[in-house]
Amino acid sequence: MSGNYATETVLADTDGIARAARILRDGGLVAVPTETVYGLAARADSDEAVARIYEAKDRPSFNPLIVHVRDVEQARELADLPHTADVLADLFWPAPLTLVVPRKAQAGLTAAVTAGLDTVALRCPDHPVMQALLAACEFPLAAPSANRSGFVSPTSAAHVAMTLSGRIELILDDGRPCRNGLESTILAVRRDNSWEQLRPGPVDLDALHRHYWDGPIDNAPPSGRIEAPGQLASHYAPGKPVRLNATEVASDDFMIGFGDVSGDCTLSGRGDLSEAAARLYACLHEGAASEKPRIAVAPVPNEGIGIAINDRLRRAATPPDQ
């Protein structure tokens, strides 16, 4: 059980960001908005601070964290970027794209950040608050999603408070839901420049590859190791059974609709996948808070960002013991 802290929510203005930087410098925890979901930030070079992330989230120690950096230059201080990763970072960062790359031995990151692996997950976030916080810190920030491990990810300050109030010092609130609403795409780039997608997300790797490179993506076969967040079979769980691809609703279902299938709440009445991604976790939070014992979700096309939506829904529907 994490220690008891008087968690405060403050505006993500200049004063709030400066206060957050001071807390982080002293080894504390701050929830901060990004373009994907809210992250739980701590300094990535401190054993004690990173241990507090795992404690506050009840996160298993074998599940690595994403390290957020200001820019490509800071990433190069922490990792040996294979050529393809270096090109991708130059072209696309800041973006909801995490690169799992070989870690530098002298990077100064605490071992718990990478769960003892020789790789590190790096991301340059595309959000003014997170970028301002990184600029105010002379150290990189480890920042997994700001929720209890395995539960629905937070896309608002209120979502963070639901599970982490009393466990962290501060929540920065910019007053808006997170823009993308889904965690970043995670791409492992090996030393031989082969690709392996570890988690689908807002960045469509197939489209990216077709636009910038010839030929198919040369993905390595899955290694079976947990190298990055979001790879556990059961994740993003609302705490009650979830039924997928539902076109009819039962009386005890909280129905999440999409397109022509209406519901108690709707991902997108017009069938827009980007809107559905942005609203997914808000709808799951609403279903979790409802009095109905089950959640049913309408079919979502498995294309574009719909692939990432269905990935999260499958994990939300998988019982925790699997």
CSV table of N, CA and C in Angstrom, one decimal, residues 44-45 67-81 101-109 118-122 139-141:
chain,number,residue,atom,x,y,z
A,44,ALA,N,13.6,9.8,-13.7
A,44,ALA,CA,14.0,8.5,-14.1
A,44,ALA,C,15.3,8.1,-13.7
A,45,ASP,N,16.1,9.0,-13.0
A,45,ASP,CA,17.4,8.7,-12.6
A,45,ASP,C,17.5,8.4,-11.1
A,67,VAL,N,10.2,6.4,-20.8
A,67,VAL,CA,10.9,7.6,-20.4
A,67,VAL,C,10.6,8.7,-21.4
A,68,HIS,N,10.1,9.8,-20.8
A,68,HIS,CA,9.8,10.9,-21.7
A,68,HIS,C,11.0,11.9,-21.7
A,69,VAL,N,11.3,12.4,-23.0
A,69,VAL,CA,12.4,13.2,-23.2
A,69,VAL,C,12.0,14.5,-23.9
A,70,ARG,N,12.8,15.5,-23.8
A,70,ARG,CA,12.4,16.8,-24.5
A,70,ARG,C,12.5,16.7,-26.0
A,71,ASP,N,13.6,16.0,-26.5
A,71,ASP,CA,13.9,16.0,-27.9
A,71,ASP,C,14.8,14.9,-28.2
A,72,VAL,N,15.1,14.8,-29.5
A,72,VAL,CA,16.0,13.7,-30.0
A,72,VAL,C,17.3,13.7,-29.3
A,73,GLU,N,17.9,14.9,-29.1
A,73,GLU,CA,19.2,15.1,-28.5
A,73,GLU,C,19.2,14.4,-27.1
A,74,GLN,N,18.2,14.6,-26.3
A,74,GLN,CA,18.2,14.0,-25.0
A,74,GLN,C,18.0,12.5,-25.1
A,75,ALA,N,17.3,12.0,-26.1
A,75,ALA,CA,17.1,10.6,-26.4
A,75,ALA,C,18.5,10.0,-26.7
A,76,ARG,N,19.3,10.7,-27.5
A,76,ARG,CA,20.6,10.1,-27.8
A,76,ARG,C,21.6,10.0,-26.6
A,77,GLU,N,21.3,10.8,-25.6
A,77,GLU,CA,22.1,10.7,-24.4
A,77,GLU,C,21.8,9.4,-23.6
A,78,LEU,N,20.6,8.9,-23.8
A,78,LEU,CA,20.1,7.7,-23.0
A,78,LEU,C,20.2,6.4,-23.8
A,79,ALA,N,20.2,6.4,-25.1
A,79,ALA,CA,20.1,5.2,-25.9
A,79,ALA,C,21.0,5.3,-27.1
A,80,ASP,N,21.4,4.1,-27.6
A,80,ASP,CA,22.1,4.0,-28.9
A,80,ASP,C,21.0,3.8,-30.0
A,81,LEU,N,20.6,4.9,-30.6
A,81,LEU,CA,19.5,4.8,-31.6
A,81,LEU,C,20.0,4.1,-32.8
A,101,VAL,N,14.5,0.9,-27.8
A,101,VAL,CA,15.8,0.9,-28.5
A,101,VAL,C,16.9,0.5,-27.4
A,102,PRO,N,18.1,0.1,-27.9
A,102,PRO,CA,19.2,-0.3,-27.0
A,102,PRO,C,19.5,0.8,-26.0
A,103,ARG,N,19.6,0.5,-24.8
A,103,ARG,CA,19.9,1.5,-23.7
A,103,ARG,C,21.4,1.7,-23.6
A,104,LYS,N,21.9,2.9,-23.4
A,104,LYS,CA,23.3,3.1,-23.1
A,104,LYS,C,23.6,2.7,-21.7
A,105,ALA,N,24.7,2.0,-21.5
A,105,ALA,CA,25.1,1.6,-20.2
A,105,ALA,C,25.3,2.7,-19.2
A,106,GLN,N,25.8,3.9,-19.8
A,106,GLN,CA,26.1,5.0,-19.0
A,106,GLN,C,24.9,6.1,-19.0
A,107,ALA,N,23.7,5.6,-19.3
A,107,ALA,CA,22.6,6.5,-19.4
A,107,ALA,C,22.2,7.2,-18.1
A,108,GLY,N,22.5,6.5,-17.0
A,108,GLY,CA,22.1,7.1,-15.7
A,108,GLY,C,20.7,6.8,-15.3
A,109,LEU,N,20.0,6.0,-16.0
A,109,LEU,CA,18.6,5.6,-15.6
A,109,LEU,C,18.7,4.5,-14.6
A,118,ASP,N,18.1,-4.5,-21.4
A,118,ASP,CA,19.1,-3.7,-22.0
A,118,ASP,C,18.5,-2.8,-23.1
A,119,THR,N,17.2,-2.7,-23.1
A,119,THR,CA,16.5,-1.7,-23.9
A,119,THR,C,15.8,-0.7,-23.1
A,120,VAL,N,15.4,0.4,-23.7
A,120,VAL,CA,14.7,1.5,-23.0
A,120,VAL,C,13.6,2.0,-23.9
A,121,ALA,N,12.4,2.3,-23.4
A,121,ALA,CA,11.3,2.9,-24.2
A,121,ALA,C,11.3,4.4,-24.0
A,122,LEU,N,11.5,5.1,-25.1
A,122,LEU,CA,11.6,6.6,-25.1
A,122,LEU,C,10.5,7.2,-25.9
A,139,PHE,N,16.4,16.5,-15.8
A,139,PHE,CA,16.5,15.1,-15.8
A,139,PHE,C,15.3,14.5,-16.6
A,140,PRO,N,15.5,13.3,-17.2
A,140,PRO,CA,14.4,12.7,-17.9
A,140,PRO,C,13.3,12.2,-17.0
A,141,LEU,N,12.1,12.1,-17.5
A,141,LEU,CA,10.9,11.7,-16.6
A,141,LEU,C,10.4,10.3,-17.0
